Coordinates of N, CA and C in Angstrom, one line a residue:
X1 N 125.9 77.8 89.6 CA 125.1 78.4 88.5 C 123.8 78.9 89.1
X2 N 123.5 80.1 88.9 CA 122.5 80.5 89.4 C 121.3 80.1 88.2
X3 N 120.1 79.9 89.0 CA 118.8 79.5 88.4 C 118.4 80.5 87.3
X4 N 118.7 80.6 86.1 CA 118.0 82.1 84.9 C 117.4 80.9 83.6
X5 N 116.6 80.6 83.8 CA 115.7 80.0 82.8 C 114.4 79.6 83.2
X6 N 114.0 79.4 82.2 CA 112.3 79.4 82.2 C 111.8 77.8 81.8
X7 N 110.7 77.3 81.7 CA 110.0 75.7 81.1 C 110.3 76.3 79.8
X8 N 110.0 77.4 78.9 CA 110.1 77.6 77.4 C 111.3 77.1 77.1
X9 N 112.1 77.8 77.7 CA 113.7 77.6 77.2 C 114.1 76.4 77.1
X10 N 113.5 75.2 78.3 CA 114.3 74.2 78.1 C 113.3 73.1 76.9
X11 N 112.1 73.4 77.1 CA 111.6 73.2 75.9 C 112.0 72.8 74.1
X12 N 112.6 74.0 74.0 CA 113.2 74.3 73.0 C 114.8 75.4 72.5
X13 N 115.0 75.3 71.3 CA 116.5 76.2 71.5 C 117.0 75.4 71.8
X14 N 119.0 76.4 71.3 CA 120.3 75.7 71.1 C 120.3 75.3 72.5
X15 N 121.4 74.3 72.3 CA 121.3 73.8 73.9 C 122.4 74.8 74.5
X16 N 122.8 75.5 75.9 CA 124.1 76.1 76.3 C 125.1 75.8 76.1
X17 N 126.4 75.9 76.1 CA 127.5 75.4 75.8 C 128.4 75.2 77.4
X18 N 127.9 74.7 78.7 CA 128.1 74.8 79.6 C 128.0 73.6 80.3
X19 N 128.8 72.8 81.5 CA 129.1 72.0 82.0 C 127.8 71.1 82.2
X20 N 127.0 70.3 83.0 CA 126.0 69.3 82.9 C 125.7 69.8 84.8
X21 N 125.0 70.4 85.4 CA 125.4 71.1 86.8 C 124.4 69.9 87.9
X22 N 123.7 69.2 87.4 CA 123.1 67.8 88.0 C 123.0 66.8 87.6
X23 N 123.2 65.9 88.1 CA 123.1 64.4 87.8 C 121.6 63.8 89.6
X24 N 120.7 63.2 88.7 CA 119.7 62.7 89.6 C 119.5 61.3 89.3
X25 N 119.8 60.4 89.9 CA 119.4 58.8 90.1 C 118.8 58.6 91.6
X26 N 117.9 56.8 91.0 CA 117.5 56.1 92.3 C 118.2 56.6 93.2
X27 N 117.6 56.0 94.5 CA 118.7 56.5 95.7 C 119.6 54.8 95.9
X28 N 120.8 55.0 96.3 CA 121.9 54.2 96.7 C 122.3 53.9 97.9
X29 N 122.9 53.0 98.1 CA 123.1 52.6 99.7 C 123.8 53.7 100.2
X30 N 125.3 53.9 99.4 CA 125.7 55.3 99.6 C 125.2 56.2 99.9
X31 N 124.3 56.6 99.6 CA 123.2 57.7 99.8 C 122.8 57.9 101.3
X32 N 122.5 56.8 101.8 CA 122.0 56.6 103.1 C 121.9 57.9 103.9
X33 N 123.3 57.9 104.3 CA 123.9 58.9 105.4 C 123.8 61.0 104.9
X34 N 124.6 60.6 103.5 CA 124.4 62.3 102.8 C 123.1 62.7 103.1
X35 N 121.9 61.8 102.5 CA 120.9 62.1 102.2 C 120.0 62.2 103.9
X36 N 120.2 61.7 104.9 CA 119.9 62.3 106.3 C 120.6 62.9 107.1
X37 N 121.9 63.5 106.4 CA 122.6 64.6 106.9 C 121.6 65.7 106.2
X38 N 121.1 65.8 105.0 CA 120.3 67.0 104.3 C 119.4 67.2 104.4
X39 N 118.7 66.0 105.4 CA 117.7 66.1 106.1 C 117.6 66.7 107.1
X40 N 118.3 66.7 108.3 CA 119.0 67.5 109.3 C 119.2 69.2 108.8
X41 N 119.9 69.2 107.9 CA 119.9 70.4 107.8 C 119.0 71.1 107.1
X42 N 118.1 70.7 106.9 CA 116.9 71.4 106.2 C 116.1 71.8 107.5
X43 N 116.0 70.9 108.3 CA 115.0 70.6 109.2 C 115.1 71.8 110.3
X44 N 116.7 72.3 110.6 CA 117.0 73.0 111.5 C 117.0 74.4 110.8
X45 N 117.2 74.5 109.3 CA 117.2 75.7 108.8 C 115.4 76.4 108.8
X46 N 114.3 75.4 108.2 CA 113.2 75.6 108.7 C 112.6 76.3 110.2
X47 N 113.3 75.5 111.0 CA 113.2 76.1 112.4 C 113.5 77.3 112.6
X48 N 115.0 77.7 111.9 CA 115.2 78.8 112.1 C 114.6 80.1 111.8
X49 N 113.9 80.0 110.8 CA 113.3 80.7 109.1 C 111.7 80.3 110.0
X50 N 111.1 79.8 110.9 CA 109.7 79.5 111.6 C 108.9 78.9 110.7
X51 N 109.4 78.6 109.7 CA 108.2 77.6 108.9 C 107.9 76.4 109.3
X52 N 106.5 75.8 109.4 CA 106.7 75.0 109.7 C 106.3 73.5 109.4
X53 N 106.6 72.5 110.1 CA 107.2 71.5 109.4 C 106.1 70.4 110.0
X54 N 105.9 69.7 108.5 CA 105.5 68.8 108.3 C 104.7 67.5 109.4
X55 N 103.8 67.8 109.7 CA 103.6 66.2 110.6 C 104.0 64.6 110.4
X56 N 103.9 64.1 110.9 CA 103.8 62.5 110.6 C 106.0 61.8 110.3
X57 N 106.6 62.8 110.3 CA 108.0 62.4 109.8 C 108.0 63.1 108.5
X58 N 109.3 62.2 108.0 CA 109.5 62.8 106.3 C 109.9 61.7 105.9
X59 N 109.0 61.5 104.6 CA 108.7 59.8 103.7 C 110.1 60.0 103.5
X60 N 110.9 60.9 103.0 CA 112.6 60.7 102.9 C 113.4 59.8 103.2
X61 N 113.1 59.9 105.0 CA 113.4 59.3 105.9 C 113.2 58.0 105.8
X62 N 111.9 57.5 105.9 CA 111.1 56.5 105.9 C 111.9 55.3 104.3
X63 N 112.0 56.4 103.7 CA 112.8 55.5 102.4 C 113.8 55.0 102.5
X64 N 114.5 55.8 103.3 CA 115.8 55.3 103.6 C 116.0 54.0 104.4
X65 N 115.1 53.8 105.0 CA 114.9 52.7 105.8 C 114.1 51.4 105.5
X66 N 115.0 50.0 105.1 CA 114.8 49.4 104.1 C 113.0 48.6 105.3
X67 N 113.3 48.4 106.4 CA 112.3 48.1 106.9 C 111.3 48.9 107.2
X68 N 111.2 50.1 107.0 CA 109.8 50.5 106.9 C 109.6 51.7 105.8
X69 N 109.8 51.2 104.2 CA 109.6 51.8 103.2 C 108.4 51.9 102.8
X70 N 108.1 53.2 102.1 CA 106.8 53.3 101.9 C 106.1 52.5 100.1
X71 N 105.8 51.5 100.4 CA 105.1 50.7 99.4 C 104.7 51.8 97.9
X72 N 105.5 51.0 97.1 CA 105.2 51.7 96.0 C 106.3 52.9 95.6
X73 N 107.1 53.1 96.1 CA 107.3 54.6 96.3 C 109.0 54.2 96.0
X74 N 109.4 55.9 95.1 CA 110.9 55.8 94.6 C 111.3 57.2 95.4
X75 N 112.8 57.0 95.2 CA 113.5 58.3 96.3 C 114.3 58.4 95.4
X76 N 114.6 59.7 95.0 CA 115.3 60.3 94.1 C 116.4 61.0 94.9
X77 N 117.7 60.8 94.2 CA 118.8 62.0 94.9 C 119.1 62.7 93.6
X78 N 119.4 64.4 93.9 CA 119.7 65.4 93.0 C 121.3 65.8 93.6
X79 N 122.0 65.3 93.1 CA 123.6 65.7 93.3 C 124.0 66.6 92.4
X80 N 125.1 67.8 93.1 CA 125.9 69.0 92.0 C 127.3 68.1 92.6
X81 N 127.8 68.2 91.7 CA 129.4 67.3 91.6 C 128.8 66.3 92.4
X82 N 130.0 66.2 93.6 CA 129.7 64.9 94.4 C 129.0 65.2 95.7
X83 N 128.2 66.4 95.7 CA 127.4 67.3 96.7 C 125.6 66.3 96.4
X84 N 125.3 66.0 97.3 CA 123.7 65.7 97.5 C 123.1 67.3 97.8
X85 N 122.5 67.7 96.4 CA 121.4 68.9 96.9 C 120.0 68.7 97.0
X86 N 119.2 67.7 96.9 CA 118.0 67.4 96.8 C 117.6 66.0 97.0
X87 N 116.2 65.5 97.6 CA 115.6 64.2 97.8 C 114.6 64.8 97.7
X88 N 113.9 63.4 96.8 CA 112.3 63.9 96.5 C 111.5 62.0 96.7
X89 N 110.8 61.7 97.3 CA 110.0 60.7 96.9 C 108.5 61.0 95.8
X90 N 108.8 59.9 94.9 CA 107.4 60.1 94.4 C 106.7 58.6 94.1
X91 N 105.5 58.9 94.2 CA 104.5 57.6 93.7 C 103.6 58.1 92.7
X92 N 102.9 56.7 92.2 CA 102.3 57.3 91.0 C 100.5 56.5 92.0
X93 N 99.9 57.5 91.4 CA 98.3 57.7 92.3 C 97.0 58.6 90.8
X94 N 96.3 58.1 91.6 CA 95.3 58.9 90.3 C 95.4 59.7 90.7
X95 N 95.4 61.0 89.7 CA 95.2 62.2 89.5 C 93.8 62.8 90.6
X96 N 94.0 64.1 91.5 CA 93.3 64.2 92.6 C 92.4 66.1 92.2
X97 N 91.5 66.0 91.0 CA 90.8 67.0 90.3 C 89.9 67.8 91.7
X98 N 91.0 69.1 91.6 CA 90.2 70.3 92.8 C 91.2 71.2 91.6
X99 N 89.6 71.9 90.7 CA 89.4 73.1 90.0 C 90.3 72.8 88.7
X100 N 90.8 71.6 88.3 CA 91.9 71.5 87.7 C 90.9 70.8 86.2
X101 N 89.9 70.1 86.1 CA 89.3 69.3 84.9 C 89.8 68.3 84.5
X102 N 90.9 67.4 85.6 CA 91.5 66.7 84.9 C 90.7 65.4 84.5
X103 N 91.2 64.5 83.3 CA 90.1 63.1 82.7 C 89.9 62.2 84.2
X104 N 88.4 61.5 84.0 CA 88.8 60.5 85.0 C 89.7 59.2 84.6
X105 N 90.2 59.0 85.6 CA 91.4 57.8 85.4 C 92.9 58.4 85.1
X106 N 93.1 59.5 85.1 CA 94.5 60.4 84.9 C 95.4 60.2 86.2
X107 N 96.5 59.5 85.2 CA 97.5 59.8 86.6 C 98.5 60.6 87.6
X108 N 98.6 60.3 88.2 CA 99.8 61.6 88.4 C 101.1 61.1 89.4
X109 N 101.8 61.9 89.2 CA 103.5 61.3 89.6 C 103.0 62.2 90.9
X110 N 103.1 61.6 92.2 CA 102.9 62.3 93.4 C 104.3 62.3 93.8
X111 N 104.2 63.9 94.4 CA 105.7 64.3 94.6 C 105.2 63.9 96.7
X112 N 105.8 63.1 97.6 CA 105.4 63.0 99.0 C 106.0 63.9 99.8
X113 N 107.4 63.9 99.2 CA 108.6 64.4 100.0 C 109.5 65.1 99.2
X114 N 109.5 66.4 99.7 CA 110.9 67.1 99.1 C 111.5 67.3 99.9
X115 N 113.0 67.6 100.4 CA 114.1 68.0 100.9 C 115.0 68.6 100.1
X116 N 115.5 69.9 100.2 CA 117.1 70.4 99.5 C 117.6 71.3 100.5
X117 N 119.2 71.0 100.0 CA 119.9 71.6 100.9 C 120.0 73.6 101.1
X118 N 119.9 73.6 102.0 CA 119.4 75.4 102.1 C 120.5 75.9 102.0
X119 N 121.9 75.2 101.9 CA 123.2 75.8 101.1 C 123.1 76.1 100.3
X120 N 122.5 75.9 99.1 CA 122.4 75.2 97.4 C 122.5 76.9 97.3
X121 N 123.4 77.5 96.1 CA 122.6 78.8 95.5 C 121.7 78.8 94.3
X122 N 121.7 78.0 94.1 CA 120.7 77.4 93.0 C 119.2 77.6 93.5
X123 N 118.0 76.6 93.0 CA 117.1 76.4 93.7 C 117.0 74.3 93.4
X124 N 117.4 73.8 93.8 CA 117.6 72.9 93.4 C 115.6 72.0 93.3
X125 N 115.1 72.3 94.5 CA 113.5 71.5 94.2 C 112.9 72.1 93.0
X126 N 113.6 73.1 91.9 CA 112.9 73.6 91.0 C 113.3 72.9 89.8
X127 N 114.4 72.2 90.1 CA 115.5 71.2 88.9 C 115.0 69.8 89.1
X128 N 114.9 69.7 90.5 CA 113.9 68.7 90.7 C 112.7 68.1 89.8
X129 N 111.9 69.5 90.1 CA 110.6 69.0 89.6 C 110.4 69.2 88.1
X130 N 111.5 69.7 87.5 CA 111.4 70.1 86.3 C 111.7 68.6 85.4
X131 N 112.7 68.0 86.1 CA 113.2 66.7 86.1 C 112.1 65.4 86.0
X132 N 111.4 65.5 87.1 CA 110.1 64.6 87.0 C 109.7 64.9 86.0
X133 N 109.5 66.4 85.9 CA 108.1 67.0 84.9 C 107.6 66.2 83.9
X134 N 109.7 66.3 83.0 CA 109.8 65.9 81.9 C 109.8 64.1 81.7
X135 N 110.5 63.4 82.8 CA 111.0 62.3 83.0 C 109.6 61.3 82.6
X136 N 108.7 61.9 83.6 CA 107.3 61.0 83.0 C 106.1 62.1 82.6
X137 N 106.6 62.1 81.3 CA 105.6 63.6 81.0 C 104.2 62.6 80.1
X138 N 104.8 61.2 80.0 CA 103.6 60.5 79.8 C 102.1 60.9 80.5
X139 N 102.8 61.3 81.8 CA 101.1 61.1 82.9 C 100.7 62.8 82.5
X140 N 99.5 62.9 83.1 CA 99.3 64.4 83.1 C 99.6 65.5 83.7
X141 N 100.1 64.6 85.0 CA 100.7 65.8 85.9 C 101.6 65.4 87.2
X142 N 102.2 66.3 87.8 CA 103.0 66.7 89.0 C 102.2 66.6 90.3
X143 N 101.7 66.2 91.0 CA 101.0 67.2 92.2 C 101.8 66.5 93.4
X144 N 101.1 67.6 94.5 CA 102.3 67.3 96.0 C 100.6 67.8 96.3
X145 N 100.9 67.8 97.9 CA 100.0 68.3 98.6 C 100.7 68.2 100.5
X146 N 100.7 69.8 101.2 CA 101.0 69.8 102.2 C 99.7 70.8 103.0
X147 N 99.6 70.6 104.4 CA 99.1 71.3 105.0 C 99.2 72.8 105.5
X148 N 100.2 72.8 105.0 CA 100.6 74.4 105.6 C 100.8 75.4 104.7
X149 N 99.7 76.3 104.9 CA 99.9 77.5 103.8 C 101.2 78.5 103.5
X150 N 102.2 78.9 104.2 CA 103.0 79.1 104.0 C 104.1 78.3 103.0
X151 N 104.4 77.2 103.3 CA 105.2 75.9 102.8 C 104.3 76.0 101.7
X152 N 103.3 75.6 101.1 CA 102.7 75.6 99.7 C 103.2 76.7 99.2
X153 N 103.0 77.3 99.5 CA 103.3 79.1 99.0 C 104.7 79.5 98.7
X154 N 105.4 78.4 99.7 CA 106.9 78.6 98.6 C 107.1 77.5 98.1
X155 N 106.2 76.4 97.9 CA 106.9 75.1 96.7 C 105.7 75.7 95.6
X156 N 104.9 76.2 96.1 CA 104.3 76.7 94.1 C 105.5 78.0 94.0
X157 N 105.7 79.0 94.7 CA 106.8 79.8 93.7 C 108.2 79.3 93.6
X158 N 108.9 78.1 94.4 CA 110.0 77.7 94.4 C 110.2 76.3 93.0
X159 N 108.9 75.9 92.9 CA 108.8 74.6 92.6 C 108.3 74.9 90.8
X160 N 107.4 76.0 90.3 CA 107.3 75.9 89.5 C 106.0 75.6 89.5
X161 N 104.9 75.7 90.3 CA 103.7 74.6 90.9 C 102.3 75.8 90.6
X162 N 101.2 75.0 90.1 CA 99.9 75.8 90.3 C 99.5 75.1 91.8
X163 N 98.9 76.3 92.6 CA 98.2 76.1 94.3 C 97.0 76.3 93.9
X164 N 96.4 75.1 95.1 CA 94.6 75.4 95.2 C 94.5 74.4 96.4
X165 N 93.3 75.7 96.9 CA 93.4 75.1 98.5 C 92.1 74.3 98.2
X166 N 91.8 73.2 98.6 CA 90.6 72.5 98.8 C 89.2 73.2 99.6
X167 N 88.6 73.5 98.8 CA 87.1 74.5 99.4 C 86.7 73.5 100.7
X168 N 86.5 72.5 100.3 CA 86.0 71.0 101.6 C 86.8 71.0 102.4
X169 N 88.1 71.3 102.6 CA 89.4 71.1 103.6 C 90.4 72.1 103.3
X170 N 89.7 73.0 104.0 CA 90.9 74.8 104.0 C 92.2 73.9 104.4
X171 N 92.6 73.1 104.9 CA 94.0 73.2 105.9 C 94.5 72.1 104.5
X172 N 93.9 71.6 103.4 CA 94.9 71.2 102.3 C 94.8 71.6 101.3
X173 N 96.2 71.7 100.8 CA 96.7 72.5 99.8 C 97.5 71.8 98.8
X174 N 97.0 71.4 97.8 CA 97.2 71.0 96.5 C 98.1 71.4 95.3
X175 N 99.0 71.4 95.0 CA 100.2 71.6 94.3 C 99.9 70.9 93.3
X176 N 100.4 71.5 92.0 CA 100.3 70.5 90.4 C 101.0 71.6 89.2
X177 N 101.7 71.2 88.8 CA 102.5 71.4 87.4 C 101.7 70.4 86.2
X178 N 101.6 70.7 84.7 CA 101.4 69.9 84.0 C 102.7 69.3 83.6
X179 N 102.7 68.0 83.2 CA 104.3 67.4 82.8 C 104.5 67.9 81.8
X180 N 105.5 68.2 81.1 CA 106.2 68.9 79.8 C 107.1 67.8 79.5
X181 N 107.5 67.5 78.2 CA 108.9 67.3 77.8 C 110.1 68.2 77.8
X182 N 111.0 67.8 78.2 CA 111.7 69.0 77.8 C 113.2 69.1 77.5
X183 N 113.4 69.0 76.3 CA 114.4 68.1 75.3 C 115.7 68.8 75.5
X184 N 115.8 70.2 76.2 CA 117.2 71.0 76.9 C 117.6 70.6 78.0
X185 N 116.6 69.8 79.0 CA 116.8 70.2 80.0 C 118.4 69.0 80.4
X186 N 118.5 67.7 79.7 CA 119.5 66.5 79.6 C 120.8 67.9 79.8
X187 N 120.7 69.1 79.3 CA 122.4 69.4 79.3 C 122.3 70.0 80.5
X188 N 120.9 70.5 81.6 CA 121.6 70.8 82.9 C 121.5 69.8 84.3
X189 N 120.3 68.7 83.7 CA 120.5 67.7 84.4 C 120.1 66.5 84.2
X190 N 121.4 65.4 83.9 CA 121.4 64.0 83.7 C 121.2 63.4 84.4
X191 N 121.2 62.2 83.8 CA 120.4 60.8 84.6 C 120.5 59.9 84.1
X192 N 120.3 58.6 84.7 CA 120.7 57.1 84.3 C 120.5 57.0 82.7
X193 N 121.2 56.6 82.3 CA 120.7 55.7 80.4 C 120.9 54.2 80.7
X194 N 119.6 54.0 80.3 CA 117.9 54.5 79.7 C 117.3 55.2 80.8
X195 N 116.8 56.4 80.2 CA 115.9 56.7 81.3 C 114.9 56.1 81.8
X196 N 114.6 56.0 83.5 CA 113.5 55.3 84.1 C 112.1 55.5 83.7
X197 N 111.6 54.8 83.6 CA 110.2 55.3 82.6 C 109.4 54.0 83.4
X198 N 107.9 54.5 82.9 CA 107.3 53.8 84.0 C 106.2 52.5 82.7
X199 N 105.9 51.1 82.7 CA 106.0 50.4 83.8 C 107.7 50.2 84.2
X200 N 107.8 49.6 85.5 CA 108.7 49.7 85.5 C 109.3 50.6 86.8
X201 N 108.7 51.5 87.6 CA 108.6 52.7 88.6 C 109.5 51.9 89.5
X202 N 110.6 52.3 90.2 CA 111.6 51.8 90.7 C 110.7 51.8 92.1
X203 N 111.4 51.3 93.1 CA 110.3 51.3 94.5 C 111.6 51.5 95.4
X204 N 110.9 52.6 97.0 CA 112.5 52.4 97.5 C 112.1 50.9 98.7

């Protein structure tokens, strides 16, 4: 299925009359292996495409590995049938206000790590974050933050994302969506019942 809808649409309106095209849960032991094979191939498609990549590793990775997981923090897989298209880690962190007015004390669902498979015809980190958006639309917001202006530049138009570079630190770049509910979105992409809801934030 190709990606043709908007945050309005899933908002509101009949629901499609059309198959359920993601299913996203915790990550699973099963998962292990899919989920750093899609690492791999992200990694080398990047290369190819000269974008570039991330310092320090990928918290993905790091999740997967029960001895050096990152405190606090959940790893999400986005599967189409029995295909892994997507990993995302998030933690929840105060809300980080550059140009934005957010309350003090606001929290926000930090997205660390995204990965999707560059097969996908879809956009799968857009189903992703649409996913979070809604999932904990309690908090105020979505944000990520990477160093590379390029890479920001395509997760704010891939992702759905407001960008703003830090005036104090040109080289970071700040990503944020506001969370939405969004009461259509269950028919294109399901998830555990009861939904995970936070207290409660799974850790990997």
């Amino acid at each position: 299925m190709l990606l043709a809808i908007t945050d309005d649409e899933l908002a509101g309106g009949d629901s499609p009359s059309v198959p359920v095209s993601y299913f996203v849960q915790p990550v699973r032991h099963d998962d292990r292996q899919p989920v750093t094979d899609l690492v791999k191939a992200r990694t080398a498609w990047m290369r190819d495409q000269s974008l570039p990549l991330e310092p320090g590793g990928r918290p993905v990775l790091s999740c997967l590995s029960e001895s050096s997981a990152i405190r606090g923090a959940q790893l999400w897989v986005l599967y189409e049938g029995t295909v892994p298209r997507g990993a995302a880690v998030t933690s929840l962190a105060p809300a980080l206000d550059v140009q934005w007015r957010q309350q003090d004390g606001d929290t926000s669902l930090w997205i660390l790590d995204m990965v999707t498979d560059p097969d996908a015809d879809d956009s799968p980190g857009r189903w992703m974050t649409w996913w979070l958006s809604s999932t904990f639309h309690r908090f105020t917001v979505v944000s990520a933050v990477t160093c590379s202006e390029p890479l920001a530049r395509k997760m704010a138009d891939l992702h759905v994302m407001d960008l703003r570079t830090d005036a104090r630190q040109t080289s970071t770049h700040l990503l944020r969506r506001r969370t939405r509910h969004a009461p259509r979105l269950h028919t294109f992409v399901a998830s555990p019942d009861p939904v995970i809801t936070v207290p409660g934030h799974p850790r990997c």
